[in-house]
CSV table of C-alpha atoms in Angstrom, one decimal:
chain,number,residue,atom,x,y,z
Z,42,UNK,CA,9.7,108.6,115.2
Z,43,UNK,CA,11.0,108.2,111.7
Z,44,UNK,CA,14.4,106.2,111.3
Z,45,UNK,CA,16.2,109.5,110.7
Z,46,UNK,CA,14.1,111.2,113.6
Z,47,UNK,CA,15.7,108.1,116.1
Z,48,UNK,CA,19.4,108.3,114.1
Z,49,UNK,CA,19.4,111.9,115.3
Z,50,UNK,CA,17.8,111.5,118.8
Z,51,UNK,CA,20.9,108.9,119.5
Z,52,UNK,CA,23.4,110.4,118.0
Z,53,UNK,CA,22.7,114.1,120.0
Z,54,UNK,CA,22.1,111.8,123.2
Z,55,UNK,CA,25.3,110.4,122.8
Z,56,UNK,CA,27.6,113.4,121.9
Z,57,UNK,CA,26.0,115.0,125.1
Z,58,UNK,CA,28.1,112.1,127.0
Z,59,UNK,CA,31.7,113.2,125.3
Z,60,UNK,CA,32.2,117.0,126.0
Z,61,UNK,CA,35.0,117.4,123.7
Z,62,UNK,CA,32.4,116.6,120.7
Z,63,UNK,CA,29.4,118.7,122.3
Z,64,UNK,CA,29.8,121.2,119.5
Z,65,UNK,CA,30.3,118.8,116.4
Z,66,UNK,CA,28.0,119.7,113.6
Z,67,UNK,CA,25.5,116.5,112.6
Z,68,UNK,CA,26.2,115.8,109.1
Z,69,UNK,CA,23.2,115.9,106.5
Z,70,UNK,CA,23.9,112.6,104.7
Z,71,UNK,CA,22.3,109.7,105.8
Z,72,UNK,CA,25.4,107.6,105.2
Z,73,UNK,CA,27.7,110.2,107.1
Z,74,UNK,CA,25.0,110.1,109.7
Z,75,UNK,CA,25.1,106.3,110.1
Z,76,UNK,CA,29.3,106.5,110.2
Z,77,UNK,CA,29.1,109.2,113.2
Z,78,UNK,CA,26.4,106.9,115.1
Z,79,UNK,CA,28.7,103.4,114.4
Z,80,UNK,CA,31.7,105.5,116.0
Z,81,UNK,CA,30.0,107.0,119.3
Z,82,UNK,CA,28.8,103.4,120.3
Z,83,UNK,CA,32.1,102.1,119.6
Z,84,UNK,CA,33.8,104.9,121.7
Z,85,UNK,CA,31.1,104.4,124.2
Z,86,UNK,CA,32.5,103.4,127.5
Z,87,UNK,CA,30.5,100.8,129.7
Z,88,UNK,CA,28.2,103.5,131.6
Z,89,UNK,CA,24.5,103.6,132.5
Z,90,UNK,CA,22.1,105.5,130.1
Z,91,UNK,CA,18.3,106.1,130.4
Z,92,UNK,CA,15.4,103.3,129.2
Z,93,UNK,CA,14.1,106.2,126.8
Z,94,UNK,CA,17.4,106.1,125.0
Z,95,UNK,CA,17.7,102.1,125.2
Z,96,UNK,CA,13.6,102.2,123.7
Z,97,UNK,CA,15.4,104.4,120.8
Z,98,UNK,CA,17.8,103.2,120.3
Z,99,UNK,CA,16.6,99.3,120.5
Z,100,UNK,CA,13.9,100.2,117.9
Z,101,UNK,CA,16.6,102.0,115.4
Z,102,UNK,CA,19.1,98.9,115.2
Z,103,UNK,CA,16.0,96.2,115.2
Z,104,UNK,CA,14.7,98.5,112.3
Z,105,UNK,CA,18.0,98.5,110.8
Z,106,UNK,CA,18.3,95.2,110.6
Z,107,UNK,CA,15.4,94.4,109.6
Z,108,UNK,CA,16.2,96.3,106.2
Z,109,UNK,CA,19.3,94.7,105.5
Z,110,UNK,CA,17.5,91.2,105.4
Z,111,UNK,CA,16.9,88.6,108.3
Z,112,UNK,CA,18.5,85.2,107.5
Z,113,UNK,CA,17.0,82.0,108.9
Z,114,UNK,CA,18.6,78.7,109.2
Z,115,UNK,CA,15.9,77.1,106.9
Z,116,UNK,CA,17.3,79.4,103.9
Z,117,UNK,CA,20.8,78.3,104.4
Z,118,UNK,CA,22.3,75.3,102.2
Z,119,UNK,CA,23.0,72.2,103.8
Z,120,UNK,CA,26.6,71.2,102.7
Z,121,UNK,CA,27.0,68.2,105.1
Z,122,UNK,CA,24.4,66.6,108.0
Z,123,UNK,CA,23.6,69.2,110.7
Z,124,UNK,CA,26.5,71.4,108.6
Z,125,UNK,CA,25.8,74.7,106.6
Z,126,UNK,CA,28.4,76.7,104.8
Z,127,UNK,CA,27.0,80.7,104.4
Z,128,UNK,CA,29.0,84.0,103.3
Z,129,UNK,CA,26.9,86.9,104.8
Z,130,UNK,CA,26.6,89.3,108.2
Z,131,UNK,CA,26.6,87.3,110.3
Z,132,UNK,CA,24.3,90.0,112.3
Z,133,UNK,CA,21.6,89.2,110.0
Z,134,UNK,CA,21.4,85.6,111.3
Z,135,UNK,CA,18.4,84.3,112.9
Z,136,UNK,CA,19.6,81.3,115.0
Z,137,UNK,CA,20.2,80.3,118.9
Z,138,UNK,CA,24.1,82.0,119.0
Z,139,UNK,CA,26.7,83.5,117.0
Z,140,UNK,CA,30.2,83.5,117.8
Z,141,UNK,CA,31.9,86.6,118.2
Z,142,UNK,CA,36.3,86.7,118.1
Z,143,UNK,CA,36.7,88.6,120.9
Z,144,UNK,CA,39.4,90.4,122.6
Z,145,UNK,CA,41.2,90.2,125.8
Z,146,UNK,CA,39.1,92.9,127.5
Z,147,UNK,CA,35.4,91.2,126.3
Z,148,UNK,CA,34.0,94.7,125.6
Z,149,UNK,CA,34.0,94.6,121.8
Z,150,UNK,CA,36.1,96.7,119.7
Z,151,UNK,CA,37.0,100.9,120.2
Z,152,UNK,CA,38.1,101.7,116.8
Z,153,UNK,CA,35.4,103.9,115.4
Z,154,UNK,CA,33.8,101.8,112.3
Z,155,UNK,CA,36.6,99.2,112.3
Z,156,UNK,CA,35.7,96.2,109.7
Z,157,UNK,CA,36.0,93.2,112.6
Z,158,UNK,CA,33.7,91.1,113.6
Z,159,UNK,CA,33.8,92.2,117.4
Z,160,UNK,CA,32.9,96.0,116.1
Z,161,UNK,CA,29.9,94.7,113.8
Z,162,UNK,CA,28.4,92.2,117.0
Z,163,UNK,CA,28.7,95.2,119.5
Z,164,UNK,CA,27.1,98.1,117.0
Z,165,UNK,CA,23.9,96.3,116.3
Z,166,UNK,CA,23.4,94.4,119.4
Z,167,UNK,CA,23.6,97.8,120.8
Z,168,UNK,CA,25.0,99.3,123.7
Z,169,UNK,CA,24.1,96.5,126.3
Z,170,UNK,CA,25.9,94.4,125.2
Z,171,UNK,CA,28.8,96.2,126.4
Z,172,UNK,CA,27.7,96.5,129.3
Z,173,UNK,CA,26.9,92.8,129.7
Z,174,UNK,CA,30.2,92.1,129.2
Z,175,UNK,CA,31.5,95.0,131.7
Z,176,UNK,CA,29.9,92.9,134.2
Z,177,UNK,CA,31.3,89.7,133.6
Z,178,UNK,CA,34.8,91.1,133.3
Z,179,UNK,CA,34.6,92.5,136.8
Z,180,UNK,CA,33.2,90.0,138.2
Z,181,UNK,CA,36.1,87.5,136.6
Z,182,UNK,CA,38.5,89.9,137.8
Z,183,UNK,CA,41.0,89.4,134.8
Z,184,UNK,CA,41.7,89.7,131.6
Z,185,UNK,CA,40.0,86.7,129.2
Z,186,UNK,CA,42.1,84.2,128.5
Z,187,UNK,CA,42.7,82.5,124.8
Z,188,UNK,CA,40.1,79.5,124.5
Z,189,UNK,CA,37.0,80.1,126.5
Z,190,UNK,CA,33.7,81.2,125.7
Z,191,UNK,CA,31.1,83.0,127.3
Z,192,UNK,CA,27.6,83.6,126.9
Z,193,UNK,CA,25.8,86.8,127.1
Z,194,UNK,CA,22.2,87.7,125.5
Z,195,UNK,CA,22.4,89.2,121.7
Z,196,UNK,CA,20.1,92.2,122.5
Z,197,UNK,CA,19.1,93.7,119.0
Z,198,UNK,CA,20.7,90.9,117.1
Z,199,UNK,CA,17.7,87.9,115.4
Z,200,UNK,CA,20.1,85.6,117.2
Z,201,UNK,CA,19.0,84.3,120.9
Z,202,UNK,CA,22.7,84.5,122.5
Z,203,UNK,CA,26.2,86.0,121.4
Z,204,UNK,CA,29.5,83.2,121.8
Z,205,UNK,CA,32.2,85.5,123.1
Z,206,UNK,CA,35.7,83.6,122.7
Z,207,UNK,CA,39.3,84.9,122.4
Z,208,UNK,CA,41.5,83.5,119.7
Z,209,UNK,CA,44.9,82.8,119.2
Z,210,UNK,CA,47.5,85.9,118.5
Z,211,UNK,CA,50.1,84.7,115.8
Z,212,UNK,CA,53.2,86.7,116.0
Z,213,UNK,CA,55.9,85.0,113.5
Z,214,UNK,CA,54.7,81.3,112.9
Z,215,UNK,CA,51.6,79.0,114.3
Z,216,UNK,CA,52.9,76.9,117.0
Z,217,UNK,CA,51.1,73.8,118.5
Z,218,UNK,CA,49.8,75.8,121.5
Z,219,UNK,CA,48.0,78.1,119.0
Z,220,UNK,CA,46.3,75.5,117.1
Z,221,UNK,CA,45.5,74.0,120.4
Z,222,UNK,CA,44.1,77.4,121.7
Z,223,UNK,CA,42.4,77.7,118.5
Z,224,UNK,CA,40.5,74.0,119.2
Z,225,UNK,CA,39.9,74.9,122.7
Z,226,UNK,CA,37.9,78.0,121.1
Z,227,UNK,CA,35.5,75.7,119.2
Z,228,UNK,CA,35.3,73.5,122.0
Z,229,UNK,CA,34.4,76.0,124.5
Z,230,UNK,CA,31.6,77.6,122.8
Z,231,UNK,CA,29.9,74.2,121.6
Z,232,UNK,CA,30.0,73.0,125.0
Z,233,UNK,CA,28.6,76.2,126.4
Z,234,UNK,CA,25.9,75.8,123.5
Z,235,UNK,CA,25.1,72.6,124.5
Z,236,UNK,CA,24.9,73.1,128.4
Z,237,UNK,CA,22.3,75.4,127.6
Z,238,UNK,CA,20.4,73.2,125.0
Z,239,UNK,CA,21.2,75.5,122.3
Z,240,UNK,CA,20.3,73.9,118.9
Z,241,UNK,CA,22.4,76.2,116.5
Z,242,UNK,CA,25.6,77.9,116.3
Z,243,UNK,CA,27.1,80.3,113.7
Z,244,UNK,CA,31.2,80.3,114.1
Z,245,UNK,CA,32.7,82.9,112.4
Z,246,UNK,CA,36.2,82.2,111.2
Z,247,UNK,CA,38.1,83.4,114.7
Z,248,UNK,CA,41.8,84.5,114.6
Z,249,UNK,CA,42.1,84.7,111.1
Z,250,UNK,CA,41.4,88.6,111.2
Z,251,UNK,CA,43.5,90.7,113.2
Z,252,UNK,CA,44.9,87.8,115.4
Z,253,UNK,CA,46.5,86.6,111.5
Z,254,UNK,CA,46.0,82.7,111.9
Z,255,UNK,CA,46.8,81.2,108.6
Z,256,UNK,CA,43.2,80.7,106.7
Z,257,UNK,CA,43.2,77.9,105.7
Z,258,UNK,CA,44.9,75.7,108.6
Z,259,UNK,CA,41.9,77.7,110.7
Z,260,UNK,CA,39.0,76.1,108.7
Z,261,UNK,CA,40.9,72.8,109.0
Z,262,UNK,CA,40.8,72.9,112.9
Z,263,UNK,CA,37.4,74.3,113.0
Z,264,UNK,CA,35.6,71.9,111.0
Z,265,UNK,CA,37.9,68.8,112.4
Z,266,UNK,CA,36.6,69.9,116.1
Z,267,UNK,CA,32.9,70.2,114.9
Z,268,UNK,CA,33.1,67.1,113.7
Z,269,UNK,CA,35.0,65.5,116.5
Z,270,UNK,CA,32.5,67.1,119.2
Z,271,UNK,CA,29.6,65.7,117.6
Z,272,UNK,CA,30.6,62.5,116.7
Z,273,UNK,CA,32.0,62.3,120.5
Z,274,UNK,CA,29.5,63.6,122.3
Z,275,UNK,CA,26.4,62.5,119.8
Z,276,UNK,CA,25.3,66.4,119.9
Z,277,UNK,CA,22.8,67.4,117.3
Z,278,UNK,CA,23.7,71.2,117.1
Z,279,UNK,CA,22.8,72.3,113.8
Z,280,UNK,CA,26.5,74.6,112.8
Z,281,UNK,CA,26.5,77.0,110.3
Z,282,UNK,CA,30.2,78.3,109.5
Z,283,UNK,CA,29.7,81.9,108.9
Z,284,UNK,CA,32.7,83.5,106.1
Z,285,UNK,CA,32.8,86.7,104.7
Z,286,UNK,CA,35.0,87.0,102.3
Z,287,UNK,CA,35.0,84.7,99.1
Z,288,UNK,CA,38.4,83.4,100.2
Z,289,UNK,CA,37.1,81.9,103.0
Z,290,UNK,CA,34.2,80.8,101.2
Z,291,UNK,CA,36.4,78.8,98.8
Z,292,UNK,CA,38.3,76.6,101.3
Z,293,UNK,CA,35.0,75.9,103.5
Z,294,UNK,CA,33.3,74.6,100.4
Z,295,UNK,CA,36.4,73.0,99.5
Z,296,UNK,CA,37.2,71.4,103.0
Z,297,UNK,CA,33.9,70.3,103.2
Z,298,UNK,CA,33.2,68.7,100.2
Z,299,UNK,CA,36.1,66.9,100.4
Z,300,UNK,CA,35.5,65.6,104.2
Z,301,UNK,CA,32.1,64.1,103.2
């Protein structure tokens, strides 16, 4: 099957599931095409589907991927020891985990093509990664609170594992339990990456999206507890802090150049 053969396979499998859009016309252009596909795996509730669609559907995003460029930690620039700065997808990234800001429910983001992180993990791990996390958050029993992590598999990603952790929410100000919260994020997922001898990690910059921590006070924490866990603990993770837009950029390069 061509890549437009598989794009329609899934996206006819999947409108079979939501009767309410049974009669929705495919569009013809492949960008329009790729929009309608993002939104029925983001509407896509944790349910079962058959190994022919997974085979599909696995080869589509893996292809997908592939074409928008597979980035390896050997191509990154090291800014500091064991430290890399890099403004990209941080889907593209070939390392042992990524770090994905999470919500309270664990099972990515709804909106149909929303810009977040949590949206772009889910779509191009694919659908089991929903799933994975179904299963964890019935077996916990409870919303996820702010400042853990957990691990589940990336699926379609190049990465080995995906870092699922929940940020704080800032509502007026930042208080000291949000900053705290915010450290306990960092923490959480290097320790999980080191209890299963991960070698690299990829944070993205959590909170500072939709949960509106302040930028730059973010980057301070997060680099401060990198450094503080590896120094500490004498860990030799490799940590790439993943940015997106040049704003970020900026006061990572700036932060770290400084704290050298």
């Amino acid at each position: 099957m061509t890549q437009i053969e598989k794009r329609i396979y899934l996206i006819k499998a999947l409108l079979r599931e939501q009767p309410q859009y049974i009669n929705l016309k495919i569009p013809t252009g492949e960008q329009e095409q790729k929009n309608l596909l993002r939104s029925l795996f983001n509407i896509r509730m944790p349910i079962s589907v058959s190994d022919d669609f997974l085979d599909v559907q696995n080869s589509y995003l893996q292809e997908e991927t592939a074409r928008k460029g597979i980035v390896k930690l050997t191509d990154l620039p090291l800014i500091q020891k064991d430290i890399y700065l890099w403004k990209g997808d941080i889907t593209t990234l070939r390392c042992d985990a990524i770090v994905n800001a999470a919500n309270s429910r664990m099972l990515g983001c709804f909106c149909p093509c929303h810009g977040c992180i949590d949206n772009q993990i889910h779509t191009f791990s694919g659908i089991q990664l929903r799933l994975a996390c179904n299963e964890l958050m019935k077996e916990q029993g409870y919303d996820e609170p702010a400042g853990r992590a957990k691990m589940t598999p990336a699926y379609n990603l190049p990465c080995r594992f995906v870092l699922h952790t929940v940020g704080p929410i800032i509502q007026d100000r930042v208080t000291k339990n949000d900053e705290k919260l915010l450290v306990s994020c960092y923490k959480s997922c290097l320790e999980a990456a080191e209890e299963n001898s991960l070698k690299s990690i990829a944070f993205c910059c959590i909170s500072t999206g939709e949960f509106h921590f302040p930028n730059e006070k973010a980057a301070e924490i997060a680099i401060q507890t990198v450094k503080e866990f590896k120094e500490r603990t004498k860990s030799k993770i490799e940590v790439i802090f993943n940015v997106f837009k040049e704003r970020d950029y900026d006061i990572y390069r700036s932060l770290l150049r400084e704290d050298k």
